[in-house]
PDB file of C-alpha atoms in Angstrom:
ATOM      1  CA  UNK A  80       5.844   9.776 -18.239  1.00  0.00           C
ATOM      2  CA  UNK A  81       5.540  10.737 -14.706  1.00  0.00           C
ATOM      3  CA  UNK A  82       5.905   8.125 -12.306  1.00  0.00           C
ATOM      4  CA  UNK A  83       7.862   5.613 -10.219  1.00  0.00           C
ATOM      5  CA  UNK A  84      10.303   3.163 -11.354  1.00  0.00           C
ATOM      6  CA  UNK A  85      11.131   0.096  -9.216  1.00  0.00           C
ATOM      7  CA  UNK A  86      13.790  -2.103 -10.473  1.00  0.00           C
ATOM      8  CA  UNK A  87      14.854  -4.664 -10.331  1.00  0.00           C
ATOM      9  CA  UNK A  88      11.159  -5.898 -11.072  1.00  0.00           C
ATOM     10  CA  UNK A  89      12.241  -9.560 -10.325  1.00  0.00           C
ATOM     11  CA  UNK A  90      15.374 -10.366  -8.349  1.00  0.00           C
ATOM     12  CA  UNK A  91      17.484 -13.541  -7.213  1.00  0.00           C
ATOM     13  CA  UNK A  92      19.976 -13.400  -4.012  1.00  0.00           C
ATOM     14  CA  UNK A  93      21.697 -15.987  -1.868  1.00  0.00           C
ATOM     15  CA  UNK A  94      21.847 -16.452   1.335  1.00  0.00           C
ATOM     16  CA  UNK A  95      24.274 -13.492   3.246  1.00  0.00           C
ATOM     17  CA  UNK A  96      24.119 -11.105   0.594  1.00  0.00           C
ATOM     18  CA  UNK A  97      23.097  -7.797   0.482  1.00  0.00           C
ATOM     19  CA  UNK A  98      20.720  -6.372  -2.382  1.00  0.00           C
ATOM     20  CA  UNK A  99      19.901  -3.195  -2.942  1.00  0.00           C
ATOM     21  CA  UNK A 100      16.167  -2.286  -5.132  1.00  0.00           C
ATOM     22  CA  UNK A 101      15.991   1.101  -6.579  1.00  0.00           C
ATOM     23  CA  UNK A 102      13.549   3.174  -6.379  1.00  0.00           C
ATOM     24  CA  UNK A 103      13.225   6.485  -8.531  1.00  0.00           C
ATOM     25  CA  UNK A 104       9.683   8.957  -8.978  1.00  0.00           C
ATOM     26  CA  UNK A 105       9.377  12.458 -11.150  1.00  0.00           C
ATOM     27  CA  UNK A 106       6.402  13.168  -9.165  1.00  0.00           C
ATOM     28  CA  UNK A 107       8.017  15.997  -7.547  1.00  0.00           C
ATOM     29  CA  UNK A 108       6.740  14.120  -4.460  1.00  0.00           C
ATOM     30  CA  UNK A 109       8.464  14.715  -0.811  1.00  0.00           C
ATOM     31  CA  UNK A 110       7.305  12.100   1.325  1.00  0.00           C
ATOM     32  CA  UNK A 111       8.798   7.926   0.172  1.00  0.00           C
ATOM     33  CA  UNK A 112       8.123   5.212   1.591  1.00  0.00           C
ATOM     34  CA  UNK A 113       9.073   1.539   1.348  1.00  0.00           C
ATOM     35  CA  UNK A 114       6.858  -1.424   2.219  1.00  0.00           C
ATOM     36  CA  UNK A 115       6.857  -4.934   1.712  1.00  0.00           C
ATOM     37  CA  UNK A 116       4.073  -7.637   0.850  1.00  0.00           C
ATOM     38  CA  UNK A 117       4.037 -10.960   1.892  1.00  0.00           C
ATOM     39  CA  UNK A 118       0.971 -13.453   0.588  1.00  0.00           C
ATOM     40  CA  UNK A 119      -2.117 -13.574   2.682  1.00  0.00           C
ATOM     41  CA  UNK A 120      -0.978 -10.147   4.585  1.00  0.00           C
ATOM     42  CA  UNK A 121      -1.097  -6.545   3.893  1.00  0.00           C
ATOM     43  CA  UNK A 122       1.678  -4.021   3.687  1.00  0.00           C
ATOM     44  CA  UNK A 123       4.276  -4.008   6.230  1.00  0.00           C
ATOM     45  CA  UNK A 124       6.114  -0.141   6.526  1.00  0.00           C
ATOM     46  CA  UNK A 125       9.885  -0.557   6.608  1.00  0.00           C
ATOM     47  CA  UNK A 126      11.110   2.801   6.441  1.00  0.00           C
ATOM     48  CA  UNK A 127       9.916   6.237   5.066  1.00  0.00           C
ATOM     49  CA  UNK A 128      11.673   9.743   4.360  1.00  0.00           C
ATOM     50  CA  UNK A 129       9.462  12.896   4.089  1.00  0.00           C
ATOM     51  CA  UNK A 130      12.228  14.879   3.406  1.00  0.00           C
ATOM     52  CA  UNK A 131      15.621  14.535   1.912  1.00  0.00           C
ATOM     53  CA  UNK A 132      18.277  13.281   3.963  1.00  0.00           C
ATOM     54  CA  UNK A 133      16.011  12.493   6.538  1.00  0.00           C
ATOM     55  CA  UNK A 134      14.486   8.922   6.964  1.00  0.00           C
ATOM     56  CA  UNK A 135      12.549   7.394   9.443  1.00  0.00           C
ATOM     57  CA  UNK A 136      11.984   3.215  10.911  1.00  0.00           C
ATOM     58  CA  UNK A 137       8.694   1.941   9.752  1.00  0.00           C
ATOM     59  CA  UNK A 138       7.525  -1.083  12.075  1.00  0.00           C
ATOM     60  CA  UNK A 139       9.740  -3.621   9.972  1.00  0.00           C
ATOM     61  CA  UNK A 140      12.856  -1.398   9.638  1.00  0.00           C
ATOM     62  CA  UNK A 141      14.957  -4.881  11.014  1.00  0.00           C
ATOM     63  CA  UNK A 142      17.519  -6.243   8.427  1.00  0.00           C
ATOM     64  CA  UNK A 143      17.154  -2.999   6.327  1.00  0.00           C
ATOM     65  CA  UNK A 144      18.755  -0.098   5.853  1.00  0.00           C
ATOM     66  CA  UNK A 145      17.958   3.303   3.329  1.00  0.00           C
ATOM     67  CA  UNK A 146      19.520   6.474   1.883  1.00  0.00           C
ATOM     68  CA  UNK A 147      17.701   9.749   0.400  1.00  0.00           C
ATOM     69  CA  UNK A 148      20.410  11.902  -1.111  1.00  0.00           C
ATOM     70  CA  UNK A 149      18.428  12.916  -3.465  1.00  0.00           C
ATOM     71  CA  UNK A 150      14.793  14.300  -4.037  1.00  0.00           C
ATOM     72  CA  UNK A 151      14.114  11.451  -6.433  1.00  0.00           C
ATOM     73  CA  UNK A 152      15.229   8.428  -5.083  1.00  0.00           C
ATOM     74  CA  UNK A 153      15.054   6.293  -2.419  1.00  0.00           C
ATOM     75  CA  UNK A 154      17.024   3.055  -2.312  1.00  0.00           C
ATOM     76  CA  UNK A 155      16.211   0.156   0.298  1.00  0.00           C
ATOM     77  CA  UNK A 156      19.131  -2.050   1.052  1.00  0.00           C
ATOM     78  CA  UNK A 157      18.022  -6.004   2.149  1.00  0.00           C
ATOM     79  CA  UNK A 158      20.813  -6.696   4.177  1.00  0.00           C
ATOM     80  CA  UNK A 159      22.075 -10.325   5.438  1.00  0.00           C
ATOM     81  CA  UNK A 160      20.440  -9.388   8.746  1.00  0.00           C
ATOM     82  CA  UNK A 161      17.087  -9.933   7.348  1.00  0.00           C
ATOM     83  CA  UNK A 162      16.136 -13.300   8.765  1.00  0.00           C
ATOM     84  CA  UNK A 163      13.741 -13.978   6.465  1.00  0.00           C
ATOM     85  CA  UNK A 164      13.940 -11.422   2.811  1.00  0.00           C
ATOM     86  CA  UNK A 165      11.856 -13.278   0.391  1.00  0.00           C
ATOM     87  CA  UNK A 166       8.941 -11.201   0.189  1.00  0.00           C
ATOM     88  CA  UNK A 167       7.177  -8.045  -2.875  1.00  0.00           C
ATOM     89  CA  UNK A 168       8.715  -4.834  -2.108  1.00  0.00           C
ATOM     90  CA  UNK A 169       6.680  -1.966  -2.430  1.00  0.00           C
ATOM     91  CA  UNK A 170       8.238   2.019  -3.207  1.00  0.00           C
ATOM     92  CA  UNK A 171       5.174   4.664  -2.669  1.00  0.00           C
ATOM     93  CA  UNK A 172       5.248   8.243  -2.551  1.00  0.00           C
ATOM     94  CA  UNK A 173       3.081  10.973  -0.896  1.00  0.00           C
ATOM     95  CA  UNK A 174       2.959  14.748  -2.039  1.00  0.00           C
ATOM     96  CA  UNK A 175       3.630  16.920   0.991  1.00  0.00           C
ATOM     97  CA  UNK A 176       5.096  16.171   3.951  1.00  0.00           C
ATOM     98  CA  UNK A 177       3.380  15.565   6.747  1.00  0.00           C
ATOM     99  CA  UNK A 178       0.132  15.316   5.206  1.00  0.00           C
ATOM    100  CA  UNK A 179      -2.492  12.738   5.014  1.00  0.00           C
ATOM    101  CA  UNK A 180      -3.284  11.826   1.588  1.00  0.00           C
ATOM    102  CA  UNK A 181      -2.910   9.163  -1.063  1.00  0.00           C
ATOM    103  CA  UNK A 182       0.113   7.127  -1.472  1.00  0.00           C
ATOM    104  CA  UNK A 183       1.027   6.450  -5.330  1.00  0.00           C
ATOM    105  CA  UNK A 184       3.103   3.109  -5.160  1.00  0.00           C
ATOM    106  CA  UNK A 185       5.483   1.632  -7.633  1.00  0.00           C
ATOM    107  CA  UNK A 186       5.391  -1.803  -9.727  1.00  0.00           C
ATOM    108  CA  UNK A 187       6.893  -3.425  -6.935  1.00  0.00           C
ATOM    109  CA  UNK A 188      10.328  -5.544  -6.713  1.00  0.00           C
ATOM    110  CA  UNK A 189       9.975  -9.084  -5.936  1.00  0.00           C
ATOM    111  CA  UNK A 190      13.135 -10.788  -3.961  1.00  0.00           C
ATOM    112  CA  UNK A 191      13.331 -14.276  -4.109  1.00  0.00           C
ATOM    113  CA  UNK A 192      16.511 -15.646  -1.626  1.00  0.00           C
ATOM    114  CA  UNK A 193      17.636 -19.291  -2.931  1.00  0.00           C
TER     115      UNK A 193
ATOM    116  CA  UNK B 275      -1.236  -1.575  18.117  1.00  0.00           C
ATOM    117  CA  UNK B 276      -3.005  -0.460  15.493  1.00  0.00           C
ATOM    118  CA  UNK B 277      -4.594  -2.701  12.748  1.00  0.00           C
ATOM    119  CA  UNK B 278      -7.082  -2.577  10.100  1.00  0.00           C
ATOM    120  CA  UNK B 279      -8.514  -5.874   9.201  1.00  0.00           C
ATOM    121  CA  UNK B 280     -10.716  -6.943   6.517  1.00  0.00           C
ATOM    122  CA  UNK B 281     -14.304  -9.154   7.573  1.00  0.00           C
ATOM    123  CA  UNK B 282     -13.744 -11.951   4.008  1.00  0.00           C
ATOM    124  CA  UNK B 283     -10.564 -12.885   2.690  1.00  0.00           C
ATOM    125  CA  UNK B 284     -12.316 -14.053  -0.162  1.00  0.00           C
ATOM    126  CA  UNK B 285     -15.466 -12.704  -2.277  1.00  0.00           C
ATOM    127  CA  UNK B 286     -16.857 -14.139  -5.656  1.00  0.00           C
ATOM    128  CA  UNK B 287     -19.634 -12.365  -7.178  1.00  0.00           C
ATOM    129  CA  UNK B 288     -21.463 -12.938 -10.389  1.00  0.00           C
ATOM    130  CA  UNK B 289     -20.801 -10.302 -12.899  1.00  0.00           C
ATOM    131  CA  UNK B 290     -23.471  -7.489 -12.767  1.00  0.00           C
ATOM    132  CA  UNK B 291     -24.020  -7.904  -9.470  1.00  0.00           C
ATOM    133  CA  UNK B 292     -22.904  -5.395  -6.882  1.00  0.00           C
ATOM    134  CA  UNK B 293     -19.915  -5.868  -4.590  1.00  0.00           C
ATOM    135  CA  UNK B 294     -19.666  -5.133  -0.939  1.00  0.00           C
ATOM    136  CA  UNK B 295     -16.139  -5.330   0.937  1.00  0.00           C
ATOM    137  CA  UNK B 296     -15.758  -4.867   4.338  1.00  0.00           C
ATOM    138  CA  UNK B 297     -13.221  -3.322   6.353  1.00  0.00           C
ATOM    139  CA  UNK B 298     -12.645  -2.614  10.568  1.00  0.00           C
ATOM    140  CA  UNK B 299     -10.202  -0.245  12.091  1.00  0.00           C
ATOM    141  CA  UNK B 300      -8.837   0.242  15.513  1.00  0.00           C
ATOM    142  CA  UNK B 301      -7.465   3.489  16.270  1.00  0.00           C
ATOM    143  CA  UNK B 302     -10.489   5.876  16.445  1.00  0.00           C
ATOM    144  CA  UNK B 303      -7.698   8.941  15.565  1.00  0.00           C
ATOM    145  CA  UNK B 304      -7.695   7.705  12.523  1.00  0.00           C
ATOM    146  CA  UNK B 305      -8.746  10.856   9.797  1.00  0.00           C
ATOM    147  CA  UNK B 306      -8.003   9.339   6.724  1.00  0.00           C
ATOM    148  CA  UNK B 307      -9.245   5.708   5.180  1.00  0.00           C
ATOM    149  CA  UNK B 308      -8.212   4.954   1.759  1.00  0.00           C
ATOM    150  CA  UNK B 309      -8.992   1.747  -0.703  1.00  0.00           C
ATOM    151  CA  UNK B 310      -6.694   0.324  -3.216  1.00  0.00           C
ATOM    152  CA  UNK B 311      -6.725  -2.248  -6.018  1.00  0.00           C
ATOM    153  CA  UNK B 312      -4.501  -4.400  -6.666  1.00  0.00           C
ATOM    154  CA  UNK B 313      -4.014  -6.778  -9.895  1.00  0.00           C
ATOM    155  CA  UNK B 314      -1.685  -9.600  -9.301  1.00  0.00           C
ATOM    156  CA  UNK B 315       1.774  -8.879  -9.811  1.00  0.00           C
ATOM    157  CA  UNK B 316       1.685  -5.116  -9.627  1.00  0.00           C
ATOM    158  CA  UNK B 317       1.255  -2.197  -7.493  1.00  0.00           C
ATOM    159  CA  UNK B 318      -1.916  -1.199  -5.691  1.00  0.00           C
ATOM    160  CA  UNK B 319      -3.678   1.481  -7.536  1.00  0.00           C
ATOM    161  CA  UNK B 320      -6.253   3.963  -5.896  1.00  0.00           C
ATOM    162  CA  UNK B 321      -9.663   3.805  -5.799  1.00  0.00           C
ATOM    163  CA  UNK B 322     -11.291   6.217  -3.879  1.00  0.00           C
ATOM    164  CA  UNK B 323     -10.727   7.972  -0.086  1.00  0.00           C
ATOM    165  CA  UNK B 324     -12.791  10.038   3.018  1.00  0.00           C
ATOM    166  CA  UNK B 325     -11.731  12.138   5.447  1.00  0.00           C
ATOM    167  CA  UNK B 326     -13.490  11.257   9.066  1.00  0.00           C
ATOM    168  CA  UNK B 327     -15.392  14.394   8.274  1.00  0.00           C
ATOM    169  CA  UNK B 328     -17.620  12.509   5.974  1.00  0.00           C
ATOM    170  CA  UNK B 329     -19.789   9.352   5.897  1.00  0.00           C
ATOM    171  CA  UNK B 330     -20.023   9.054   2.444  1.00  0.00           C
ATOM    172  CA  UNK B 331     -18.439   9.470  -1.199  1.00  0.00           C
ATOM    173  CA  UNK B 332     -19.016   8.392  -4.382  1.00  0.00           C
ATOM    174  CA  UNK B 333     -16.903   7.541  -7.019  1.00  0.00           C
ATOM    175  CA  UNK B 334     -17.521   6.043 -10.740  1.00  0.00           C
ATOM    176  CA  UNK B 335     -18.904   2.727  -9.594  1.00  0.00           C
ATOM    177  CA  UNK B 336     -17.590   2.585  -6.544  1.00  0.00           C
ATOM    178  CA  UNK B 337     -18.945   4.227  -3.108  1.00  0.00           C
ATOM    179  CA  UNK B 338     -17.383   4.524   0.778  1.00  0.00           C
ATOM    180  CA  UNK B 339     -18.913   4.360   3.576  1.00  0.00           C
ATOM    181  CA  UNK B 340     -17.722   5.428   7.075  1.00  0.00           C
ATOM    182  CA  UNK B 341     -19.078   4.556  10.269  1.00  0.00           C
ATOM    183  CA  UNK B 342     -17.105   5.901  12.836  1.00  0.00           C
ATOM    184  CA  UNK B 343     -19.289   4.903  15.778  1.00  0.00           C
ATOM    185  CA  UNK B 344     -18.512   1.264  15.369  1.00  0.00           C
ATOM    186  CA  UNK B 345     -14.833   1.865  13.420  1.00  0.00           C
ATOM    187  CA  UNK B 346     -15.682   0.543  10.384  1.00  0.00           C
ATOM    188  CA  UNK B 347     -15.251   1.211   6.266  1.00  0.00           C
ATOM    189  CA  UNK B 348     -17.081  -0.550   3.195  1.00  0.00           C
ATOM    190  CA  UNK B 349     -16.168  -0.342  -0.228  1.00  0.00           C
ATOM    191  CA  UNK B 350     -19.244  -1.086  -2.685  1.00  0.00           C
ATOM    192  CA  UNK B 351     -19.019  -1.514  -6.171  1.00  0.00           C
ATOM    193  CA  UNK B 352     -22.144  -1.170  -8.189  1.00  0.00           C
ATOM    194  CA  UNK B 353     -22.600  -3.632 -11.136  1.00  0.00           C
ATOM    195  CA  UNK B 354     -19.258  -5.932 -10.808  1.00  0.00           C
ATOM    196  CA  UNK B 355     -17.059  -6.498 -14.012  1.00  0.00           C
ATOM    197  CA  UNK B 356     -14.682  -9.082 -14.795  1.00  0.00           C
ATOM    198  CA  UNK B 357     -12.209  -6.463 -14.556  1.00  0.00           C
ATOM    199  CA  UNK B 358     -12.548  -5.922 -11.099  1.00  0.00           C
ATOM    200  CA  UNK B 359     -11.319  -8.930  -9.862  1.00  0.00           C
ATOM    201  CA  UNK B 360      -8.308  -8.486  -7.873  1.00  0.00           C
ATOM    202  CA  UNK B 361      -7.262  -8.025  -4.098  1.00  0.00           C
ATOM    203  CA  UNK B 362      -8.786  -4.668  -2.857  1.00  0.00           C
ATOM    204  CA  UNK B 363      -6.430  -3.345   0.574  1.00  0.00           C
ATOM    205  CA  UNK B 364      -8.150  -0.878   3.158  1.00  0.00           C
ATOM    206  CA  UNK B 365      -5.817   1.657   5.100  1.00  0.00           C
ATOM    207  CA  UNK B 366      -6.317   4.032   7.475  1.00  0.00           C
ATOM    208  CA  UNK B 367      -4.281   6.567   9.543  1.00  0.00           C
ATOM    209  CA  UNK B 368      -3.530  10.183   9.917  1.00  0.00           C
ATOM    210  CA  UNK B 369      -0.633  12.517   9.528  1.00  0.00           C
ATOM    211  CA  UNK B 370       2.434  10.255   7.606  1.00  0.00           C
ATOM    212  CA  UNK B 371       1.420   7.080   7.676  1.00  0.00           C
ATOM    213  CA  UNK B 372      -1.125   4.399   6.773  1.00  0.00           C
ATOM    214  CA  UNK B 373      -2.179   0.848   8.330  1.00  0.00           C
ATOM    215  CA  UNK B 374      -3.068  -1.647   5.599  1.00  0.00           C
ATOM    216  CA  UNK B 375      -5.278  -4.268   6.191  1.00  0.00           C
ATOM    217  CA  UNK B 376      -4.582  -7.999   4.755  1.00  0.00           C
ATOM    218  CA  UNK B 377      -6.867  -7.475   1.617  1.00  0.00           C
ATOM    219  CA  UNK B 378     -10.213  -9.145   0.595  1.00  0.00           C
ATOM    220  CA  UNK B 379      -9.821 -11.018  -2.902  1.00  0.00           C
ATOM    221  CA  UNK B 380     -12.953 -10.484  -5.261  1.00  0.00           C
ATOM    222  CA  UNK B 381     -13.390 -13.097  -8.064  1.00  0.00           C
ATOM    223  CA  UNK B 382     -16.199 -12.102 -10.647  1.00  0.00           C
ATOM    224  CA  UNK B 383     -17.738 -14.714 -12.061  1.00  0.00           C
ATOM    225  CA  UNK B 384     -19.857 -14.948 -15.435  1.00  0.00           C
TER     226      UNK B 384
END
């Protein structure tokens, strides 16, 4: 099936560790993006790549950190620098770059820090 | 900076009826407006979009309007179904990226 794949779908850190949430699409799609959700709010942009290895700061980029190697994926790193991680993590993609158009999001990834 | 906020954070509506959700934007650059659904627990799903080159567009149940005068976006879904109920997200922007809103919560009711 064509789509994107977040995963983990639920996940459980401590305090002053890094995680790292995949996220993987066979939409032949350029532009990723990662955003995160917390309740009452809408989505925040953290970072997005229109191209691979290429990646640009969103207006949360803080505490994070990405890679695009690859066409298909686009991991997001929570690092210990995030003051405050707990929050649903969001993976959409965008055919084209540079384009306006719709964004096709992922499941989502929800980080709980204990 | 930018910002796209929603009028209600909450709407109930008695099945049948018809659904109108709000929506303001700031930056009058803006091209593109877009409105997603999303069910709790999962990822927002499209609705429907316009370009700033149109006031209006209709979709299967659902309609957008534009008013670019006054910067602002409804979403208006004709005869409401239990199935609708979930937080609906405006966004607007142009070129790469999008400005969500905080999301209006509709709750059918029978």
């Amino acid at each position: 099936d064509g789509g994107i794949t977040q995963s983990p779908k639920y996940l459980f850190r401590k305090e002053g560790q890094n995680v790292t949430l995949s996220c993987e699409q066979n939409l032949n799609h350029d532009a990723m993006y990662w955003y995160r959700q917390d309740p009452g709010q809408g989505l925040r942009l953290i970072y997005y790549s229109q191209i691979v290895n290429d990646f640009q700061k969103g207006d949360i980029a803080e505490g994070y950190s990405v890679s695009r190697e690859k066409k298909e994926s686009f991991p997001l790193t929570v690092t210990s620098a995030q003051k405050n991680p707990t929050a649903f993590y969001l993976c959409a993609t965008k055919s084209g770059q540079g384009t306006t158009g719709e964004l096709f999001f992922g499941e989502g990834s929800r980080l709980t820090v204990l | 900076g930018e910002s796209v906020g929603l009028h209600l954070p909450t709407l109930s509506v008695q099945e049948g009826d018809n659904s109108i959700i709000n929506c303001a934007y700031s930056n009058s650059a803006s091209d593109y407006f877009i409105w997603y659904k999303q069910e709790s627990g999962k990822g927002p799903q499209f609705i429907i979009d316009i370009r700033s080159n149109m006031d209006k567009r209709q979709g299967q149940r659902v309609t957008v309007l534009l008013n670019k005068t006054v910067k602002h976006l409804s979403l208006q879904i004709a005869a409401t179904q239990p199935g609708d109920s979930a937080v609906y997200f405006c966004a607007s922007g142009g070129y790469n990226k999008l400005i969500f809103g905080a999301g209006t919560r509709l709750a059918v009711h029978p």
